[in-house]
Amino acid sequence: MSNPSREKGFTVVEVTVALLVLVVCLSCLVPILQRATVERRAVSEREYALTLIHNELSEWSAGRSAENDRLTVNGTAYDLQWKEVDPHTVELCVVWQDRSQRVNEACGIAMR
C-alpha cells in the first residue's frame, strides 16, 4: 500500500545543501568583484592623468608657462613634473599613487 498523504517537497537537508552551494559560489565572487572595483578605479585615475597631460600640454603650446604643480582629485594627488627638452619642446610627466600604494607615471611631449 502506498501512502497518499505524504506531501511532495524539499527536505531540510536538500534546502541546506542548496544554500551551502549558493554561499560558496557567492564567497568566490566577492574577491573578484573587489578586484574589479580596484582596477576600475586605477583605470579611471590613469584616464584622468592622461587628460591632465593633454590639457596642460595644450595650454603650454598656446603660450602658458610650465610650472611644477600638485593637484588632488577624489583623494588622489597628481604631481606635474615639467622638463624642458629643448627651447621649443617640453615633457610633462604626471606621477600619482593609487589606492593600492602603486606609484604610476604617464608622460607626454609637446612642441611650440
CSV table of N, CA and C in Angstrom, one decimal:
chain,number,residue,atom,x,y,z
A,1,MET,N,0.8,-1.2,0.0
A,1,MET,CA,0.0,0.0,0.0
A,1,MET,C,0.9,1.3,0.0
A,2,SER,N,0.5,2.2,-0.8
A,2,SER,CA,1.3,3.5,-0.9
A,2,SER,C,0.7,4.5,0.1
A,3,ASN,N,1.4,5.5,0.5
A,3,ASN,CA,1.0,6.5,1.4
A,3,ASN,C,0.6,7.7,0.7
A,4,PRO,N,-0.6,7.9,0.3
A,4,PRO,CA,-1.0,9.1,-0.5
A,4,PRO,C,-1.0,10.4,0.3
A,5,SER,N,-0.9,10.4,1.6
A,5,SER,CA,-0.9,11.6,2.4
A,5,SER,C,0.5,12.3,2.5
A,6,ARG,N,1.5,11.6,2.0
A,6,ARG,CA,2.8,12.2,2.0
A,6,ARG,C,2.9,13.3,1.0
A,7,GLU,N,3.3,14.5,1.5
A,7,GLU,CA,3.4,15.7,0.6
A,7,GLU,C,4.7,15.7,-0.1
A,8,LYS,N,4.7,16.2,-1.3
A,8,LYS,CA,5.9,16.4,-2.1
A,8,LYS,C,6.5,17.7,-1.8
A,9,GLY,N,7.8,17.8,-1.8
A,9,GLY,CA,8.6,19.0,-1.5
A,9,GLY,C,10.0,18.7,-1.1
A,10,PHE,N,10.7,19.7,-0.7
A,10,PHE,CA,12.1,19.6,-0.4
A,10,PHE,C,12.3,19.3,1.1
A,11,THR,N,13.3,18.5,1.4
A,11,THR,CA,13.6,18.2,2.8
A,11,THR,C,14.5,19.3,3.3
A,12,VAL,N,14.7,19.4,4.6
A,12,VAL,CA,15.5,20.4,5.2
A,12,VAL,C,17.0,20.1,4.8
A,13,VAL,N,17.4,18.9,4.6
A,13,VAL,CA,18.7,18.6,4.2
A,13,VAL,C,19.0,19.1,2.8
A,14,GLU,N,18.0,19.0,1.9
A,14,GLU,CA,18.1,19.4,0.5
A,14,GLU,C,18.2,21.0,0.4
A,15,VAL,N,17.4,21.6,1.2
A,15,VAL,CA,17.4,23.1,1.3
A,15,VAL,C,18.8,23.6,1.8
A,16,THR,N,19.3,22.9,2.9
A,16,THR,CA,20.5,23.3,3.5
A,16,THR,C,21.7,23.1,2.5
A,17,VAL,N,21.7,22.0,1.8
A,17,VAL,CA,22.8,21.8,0.8
A,17,VAL,C,22.7,22.9,-0.3
A,18,ALA,N,21.5,23.2,-0.8
A,18,ALA,CA,21.4,24.2,-1.8
A,18,ALA,C,21.9,25.6,-1.3
A,19,LEU,N,21.5,25.9,-0.1
A,19,LEU,CA,22.0,27.2,0.5
A,19,LEU,C,23.5,27.2,0.7
A,20,LEU,N,24.1,26.1,1.0
A,20,LEU,CA,25.5,26.0,1.2
A,20,LEU,C,26.2,26.2,-0.2
A,21,VAL,N,25.7,25.6,-1.2
A,21,VAL,CA,26.3,25.7,-2.5
A,21,VAL,C,26.2,27.2,-3.0
A,22,LEU,N,25.1,27.9,-2.7
A,22,LEU,CA,24.9,29.3,-3.0
A,22,LEU,C,25.9,30.1,-2.3
A,23,VAL,N,26.1,29.9,-1.0
A,23,VAL,CA,27.1,30.7,-0.2
A,23,VAL,C,28.5,30.5,-0.7
A,24,VAL,N,28.9,29.3,-1.0
A,24,VAL,CA,30.2,29.0,-1.6
A,24,VAL,C,30.4,29.8,-2.9
A,25,CYS,N,29.4,29.8,-3.7
A,25,CYS,CA,29.5,30.5,-5.0
A,25,CYS,C,29.7,32.0,-4.8
A,26,LEU,N,28.9,32.5,-3.9
A,26,LEU,CA,28.9,34.0,-3.6
A,26,LEU,C,30.2,34.4,-3.0
A,27,SER,N,30.8,33.5,-2.1
A,27,SER,CA,32.0,33.8,-1.4
A,27,SER,C,33.2,33.8,-2.4
A,28,CYS,N,33.0,33.1,-3.5
A,28,CYS,CA,34.1,33.1,-4.6
A,28,CYS,C,34.0,34.4,-5.4
A,29,LEU,N,32.8,35.0,-5.5
A,29,LEU,CA,32.6,36.1,-6.4
A,29,LEU,C,33.0,37.4,-5.7
A,30,VAL,N,33.0,37.5,-4.4
A,30,VAL,CA,33.3,38.7,-3.7
A,30,VAL,C,34.7,39.2,-4.0
A,31,PRO,N,35.8,38.4,-3.9
A,31,PRO,CA,37.1,38.9,-4.2
A,31,PRO,C,37.2,39.3,-5.6
A,32,ILE,N,36.5,38.7,-6.5
A,32,ILE,CA,36.6,39.1,-7.9
A,32,ILE,C,36.0,40.4,-8.1
A,33,LEU,N,34.8,40.7,-7.5
A,33,LEU,CA,34.2,42.0,-7.6
A,33,LEU,C,35.0,43.1,-6.9
A,34,GLN,N,35.7,42.8,-5.8
A,34,GLN,CA,36.5,43.8,-5.2
A,34,GLN,C,37.7,44.1,-6.1
A,35,ARG,N,38.3,43.1,-6.7
A,35,ARG,CA,39.5,43.4,-7.6
A,35,ARG,C,39.0,44.2,-8.8
A,36,ALA,N,37.8,43.9,-9.3
A,36,ALA,CA,37.3,44.6,-10.5
A,36,ALA,C,37.1,46.1,-10.1
A,37,THR,N,36.6,46.3,-8.9
A,37,THR,CA,36.4,47.7,-8.4
A,37,THR,C,37.7,48.5,-8.3
A,38,VAL,N,38.8,47.8,-7.8
A,38,VAL,CA,40.1,48.4,-7.6
A,38,VAL,C,40.7,48.7,-9.0
A,39,GLU,N,40.6,47.8,-9.9
A,39,GLU,CA,41.1,48.0,-11.3
A,39,GLU,C,40.3,49.1,-12.0
A,40,ARG,N,39.0,49.2,-11.8
A,40,ARG,CA,38.2,50.2,-12.5
A,40,ARG,C,38.7,51.6,-12.0
A,41,ARG,N,38.9,51.7,-10.7
A,41,ARG,CA,39.4,52.9,-10.1
A,41,ARG,C,40.8,53.3,-10.7
A,42,ALA,N,41.7,52.3,-10.8
A,42,ALA,CA,43.0,52.5,-11.4
A,42,ALA,C,42.9,53.0,-12.8
A,43,VAL,N,42.0,52.5,-13.6
A,43,VAL,CA,41.8,52.9,-15.0
A,43,VAL,C,41.3,54.3,-15.0
A,44,SER,N,40.4,54.6,-14.1
A,44,SER,CA,39.9,56.0,-14.0
A,44,SER,C,40.9,57.0,-13.7
A,45,GLU,N,41.8,56.6,-12.7
A,45,GLU,CA,42.9,57.5,-12.3
A,45,GLU,C,43.9,57.8,-13.5
A,46,ARG,N,44.2,56.7,-14.2
A,46,ARG,CA,45.1,56.8,-15.4
A,46,ARG,C,44.5,57.7,-16.5
A,47,GLU,N,43.2,57.5,-16.7
A,47,GLU,CA,42.5,58.3,-17.7
A,47,GLU,C,42.5,59.7,-17.3
A,48,TYR,N,42.3,60.0,-16.0
A,48,TYR,CA,42.4,61.4,-15.6
A,48,TYR,C,43.8,62.0,-15.8
A,49,ALA,N,44.8,61.2,-15.5
A,49,ALA,CA,46.2,61.7,-15.7
A,49,ALA,C,46.5,62.0,-17.2
A,50,LEU,N,46.0,61.1,-18.1
A,50,LEU,CA,46.2,61.4,-19.5
A,50,LEU,C,45.5,62.6,-20.0
A,51,THR,N,44.3,62.8,-19.5
A,51,THR,CA,43.5,64.0,-19.8
A,51,THR,C,44.3,65.2,-19.3
A,52,LEU,N,44.8,65.1,-18.1
A,52,LEU,CA,45.5,66.3,-17.5
A,52,LEU,C,46.8,66.6,-18.3
A,53,ILE,N,47.5,65.6,-18.8
A,53,ILE,CA,48.7,65.8,-19.6
A,53,ILE,C,48.2,66.5,-20.9
A,54,HIS,N,47.2,66.0,-21.5
A,54,HIS,CA,46.7,66.6,-22.8
A,54,HIS,C,46.4,68.1,-22.6
A,55,ASN,N,45.6,68.4,-21.6
A,55,ASN,CA,45.1,69.7,-21.3
A,55,ASN,C,46.3,70.7,-21.0
A,56,GLU,N,47.2,70.2,-20.1
A,56,GLU,CA,48.3,71.0,-19.7
A,56,GLU,C,49.3,71.3,-20.9
A,57,LEU,N,49.6,70.3,-21.7
A,57,LEU,CA,50.4,70.5,-22.9
A,57,LEU,C,49.8,71.4,-23.9
A,58,SER,N,48.5,71.3,-24.1
A,58,SER,CA,47.8,72.2,-25.0
A,58,SER,C,47.9,73.6,-24.5
A,59,GLU,N,47.7,73.8,-23.2
A,59,GLU,CA,47.8,75.2,-22.7
A,59,GLU,C,49.2,75.7,-22.8
A,60,TRP,N,50.2,74.9,-22.6
A,60,TRP,CA,51.6,75.3,-22.8
A,60,TRP,C,51.9,75.7,-24.3
A,61,SER,N,51.4,74.9,-25.2
A,61,SER,CA,51.6,75.2,-26.6
A,61,SER,C,50.9,76.5,-27.0
A,62,ALA,N,49.9,76.9,-26.3
A,62,ALA,CA,49.2,78.1,-26.5
A,62,ALA,C,49.9,79.3,-25.9
A,63,GLY,N,51.0,79.1,-25.1
A,63,GLY,CA,51.7,80.2,-24.5
A,63,GLY,C,51.8,80.2,-23.0
A,64,ARG,N,51.2,79.4,-22.3
A,64,ARG,CA,51.3,79.4,-20.9
A,64,ARG,C,52.6,78.8,-20.4
A,65,SER,N,53.1,79.3,-19.3
A,65,SER,CA,54.4,78.8,-18.8
A,65,SER,C,54.2,77.5,-18.1
A,66,ALA,N,55.3,76.7,-18.1
A,66,ALA,CA,55.3,75.4,-17.5
A,66,ALA,C,55.8,75.5,-16.0
A,67,GLU,N,54.9,75.0,-15.1
A,67,GLU,CA,55.3,75.1,-13.7
A,67,GLU,C,54.9,73.8,-13.0
A,68,ASN,N,55.8,73.2,-12.2
A,68,ASN,CA,55.5,72.0,-11.5
A,68,ASN,C,54.4,72.3,-10.5
A,69,ASP,N,53.5,71.4,-10.3
A,69,ASP,CA,52.3,71.6,-9.5
A,69,ASP,C,51.8,70.3,-8.9
A,70,ARG,N,50.9,70.4,-8.0
A,70,ARG,CA,50.3,69.2,-7.4
A,70,ARG,C,48.8,69.4,-7.3
A,71,LEU,N,48.0,68.5,-7.9
A,71,LEU,CA,46.6,68.6,-7.9
A,71,LEU,C,46.0,67.4,-7.2
A,72,THR,N,45.0,67.6,-6.4
A,72,THR,CA,44.4,66.5,-5.7
A,72,THR,C,42.9,66.4,-6.2
A,73,VAL,N,42.6,65.2,-6.7
A,73,VAL,CA,41.2,65.0,-7.2
A,73,VAL,C,40.7,63.6,-6.7
A,74,ASN,N,39.6,63.7,-6.0
A,74,ASN,CA,39.0,62.5,-5.4
A,74,ASN,C,39.9,61.7,-4.6
A,75,GLY,N,40.7,62.4,-3.8
A,75,GLY,CA,41.7,61.8,-2.8
A,75,GLY,C,43.0,61.3,-3.5
A,76,THR,N,43.2,61.5,-4.8
A,76,THR,CA,44.4,61.1,-5.4
A,76,THR,C,45.2,62.4,-5.8
A,77,ALA,N,46.5,62.4,-5.3
A,77,ALA,CA,47.3,63.5,-5.6
A,77,ALA,C,48.1,63.3,-6.9
A,78,TYR,N,48.0,64.2,-7.8
A,78,TYR,CA,48.8,64.1,-9.1
A,78,TYR,C,49.9,65.2,-9.1
A,79,ASP,N,51.1,64.7,-9.2
A,79,ASP,CA,52.3,65.6,-9.3
A,79,ASP,C,52.6,65.9,-10.7
A,80,LEU,N,52.6,67.1,-11.2
A,80,LEU,CA,53.0,67.5,-12.5
A,80,LEU,C,54.5,67.9,-12.5
A,81,GLN,N,55.3,67.2,-13.3
A,81,GLN,CA,56.7,67.5,-13.4
A,81,GLN,C,57.1,67.8,-14.8
A,82,TRP,N,57.5,69.1,-15.0
A,82,TRP,CA,57.8,69.6,-16.4
A,82,TRP,C,59.3,69.5,-16.5
A,83,LYS,N,59.7,69.1,-17.8
A,83,LYS,CA,61.2,69.1,-18.1
A,83,LYS,C,61.3,69.7,-19.5
A,84,GLU,N,62.2,70.6,-19.6
A,84,GLU,CA,62.5,71.3,-20.9
A,84,GLU,C,63.5,70.4,-21.7
A,85,VAL,N,63.0,69.9,-22.8
A,85,VAL,CA,63.9,69.0,-23.7
A,85,VAL,C,64.8,69.9,-24.5
A,86,ASP,N,64.2,71.0,-25.1
A,86,ASP,CA,65.0,72.0,-25.8
A,86,ASP,C,64.1,73.3,-25.7
A,87,PRO,N,64.6,74.4,-26.2
A,87,PRO,CA,63.9,75.6,-26.1
A,87,PRO,C,62.4,75.6,-26.6
A,88,HIS,N,62.1,74.7,-27.5
A,88,HIS,CA,60.8,74.7,-28.1
A,88,HIS,C,60.0,73.4,-27.7
A,89,THR,N,60.6,72.5,-26.9
A,89,THR,CA,59.9,71.3,-26.6
A,89,THR,C,60.0,71.0,-25.1
A,90,VAL,N,58.9,70.6,-24.5
A,90,VAL,CA,58.8,70.2,-23.1
A,90,VAL,C,58.2,68.8,-23.0
A,91,GLU,N,58.6,68.2,-21.9
A,91,GLU,CA,58.0,66.9,-21.5
A,91,GLU,C,57.3,67.1,-20.2
A,92,LEU,N,56.1,66.6,-20.1
A,92,LEU,CA,55.3,66.7,-18.9
A,92,LEU,C,55.0,65.3,-18.4
A,93,CYS,N,55.4,65.0,-17.2
A,93,CYS,CA,55.1,63.7,-16.5
A,93,CYS,C,54.2,63.9,-15.4
A,94,VAL,N,53.2,63.1,-15.2
A,94,VAL,CA,52.3,63.1,-14.1
A,94,VAL,C,52.5,61.8,-13.3
A,95,VAL,N,52.8,62.0,-12.0
A,95,VAL,CA,53.0,60.9,-11.1
A,95,VAL,C,51.9,60.9,-10.0
A,96,TRP,N,51.4,59.7,-9.8
A,96,TRP,CA,50.4,59.6,-8.7
A,96,TRP,C,50.5,58.2,-8.1
A,97,GLN,N,49.9,58.1,-6.9
A,97,GLN,CA,49.9,56.9,-6.2
A,97,GLN,C,48.5,56.4,-6.0
A,98,ASP,N,48.2,55.2,-6.5
A,98,ASP,CA,46.8,54.7,-6.4
A,98,ASP,C,46.5,54.2,-5.0
A,99,ARG,N,45.3,53.7,-4.8
A,99,ARG,CA,44.8,53.3,-3.5
A,99,ARG,C,45.5,52.0,-3.1
A,100,SER,N,46.1,51.2,-4.0
A,100,SER,CA,46.8,50.0,-3.6
A,100,SER,C,48.3,50.4,-3.4
A,101,GLN,N,48.7,51.6,-3.3
A,101,GLN,CA,50.0,52.1,-3.0
A,101,GLN,C,51.0,51.9,-4.1
A,102,ARG,N,50.5,51.7,-5.3
A,102,ARG,CA,51.4,51.6,-6.5
A,102,ARG,C,51.6,53.0,-7.0
A,103,VAL,N,52.9,53.3,-7.4
A,103,VAL,CA,53.2,54.6,-8.0
A,103,VAL,C,53.1,54.5,-9.5
A,104,ASN,N,52.4,55.4,-10.1
A,104,ASN,CA,52.1,55.3,-11.5
A,104,ASN,C,52.7,56.6,-12.1
A,105,GLU,N,53.0,56.5,-13.4
A,105,GLU,CA,53.6,57.7,-14.1
A,105,GLU,C,53.1,57.6,-15.6
A,106,ALA,N,52.7,58.8,-16.1
A,106,ALA,CA,52.4,58.9,-17.5
A,106,ALA,C,53.0,60.2,-18.0
A,107,CYS,N,53.5,60.2,-19.2
A,107,CYS,CA,54.3,61.3,-19.7
A,107,CYS,C,53.8,61.7,-21.1
A,108,GLY,N,54.0,62.9,-21.5
A,108,GLY,CA,53.7,63.4,-22.8
A,108,GLY,C,54.7,64.5,-23.2
A,109,ILE,N,54.8,64.7,-24.5
A,109,ILE,CA,55.8,65.7,-25.1
A,109,ILE,C,55.0,66.6,-26.0
A,110,ALA,N,55.4,67.9,-25.9
A,110,ALA,CA,54.8,68.9,-26.8
A,110,ALA,C,55.8,69.9,-27.3
A,111,MET,N,55.5,70.4,-28.5
A,111,MET,CA,56.5,71.4,-29.2
A,111,MET,C,55.7,72.6,-29.4
A,112,ARG,N,56.4,73.8,-29.4
A,112,ARG,CA,55.8,75.1,-29.8
A,112,ARG,C,56.2,75.4,-31.2
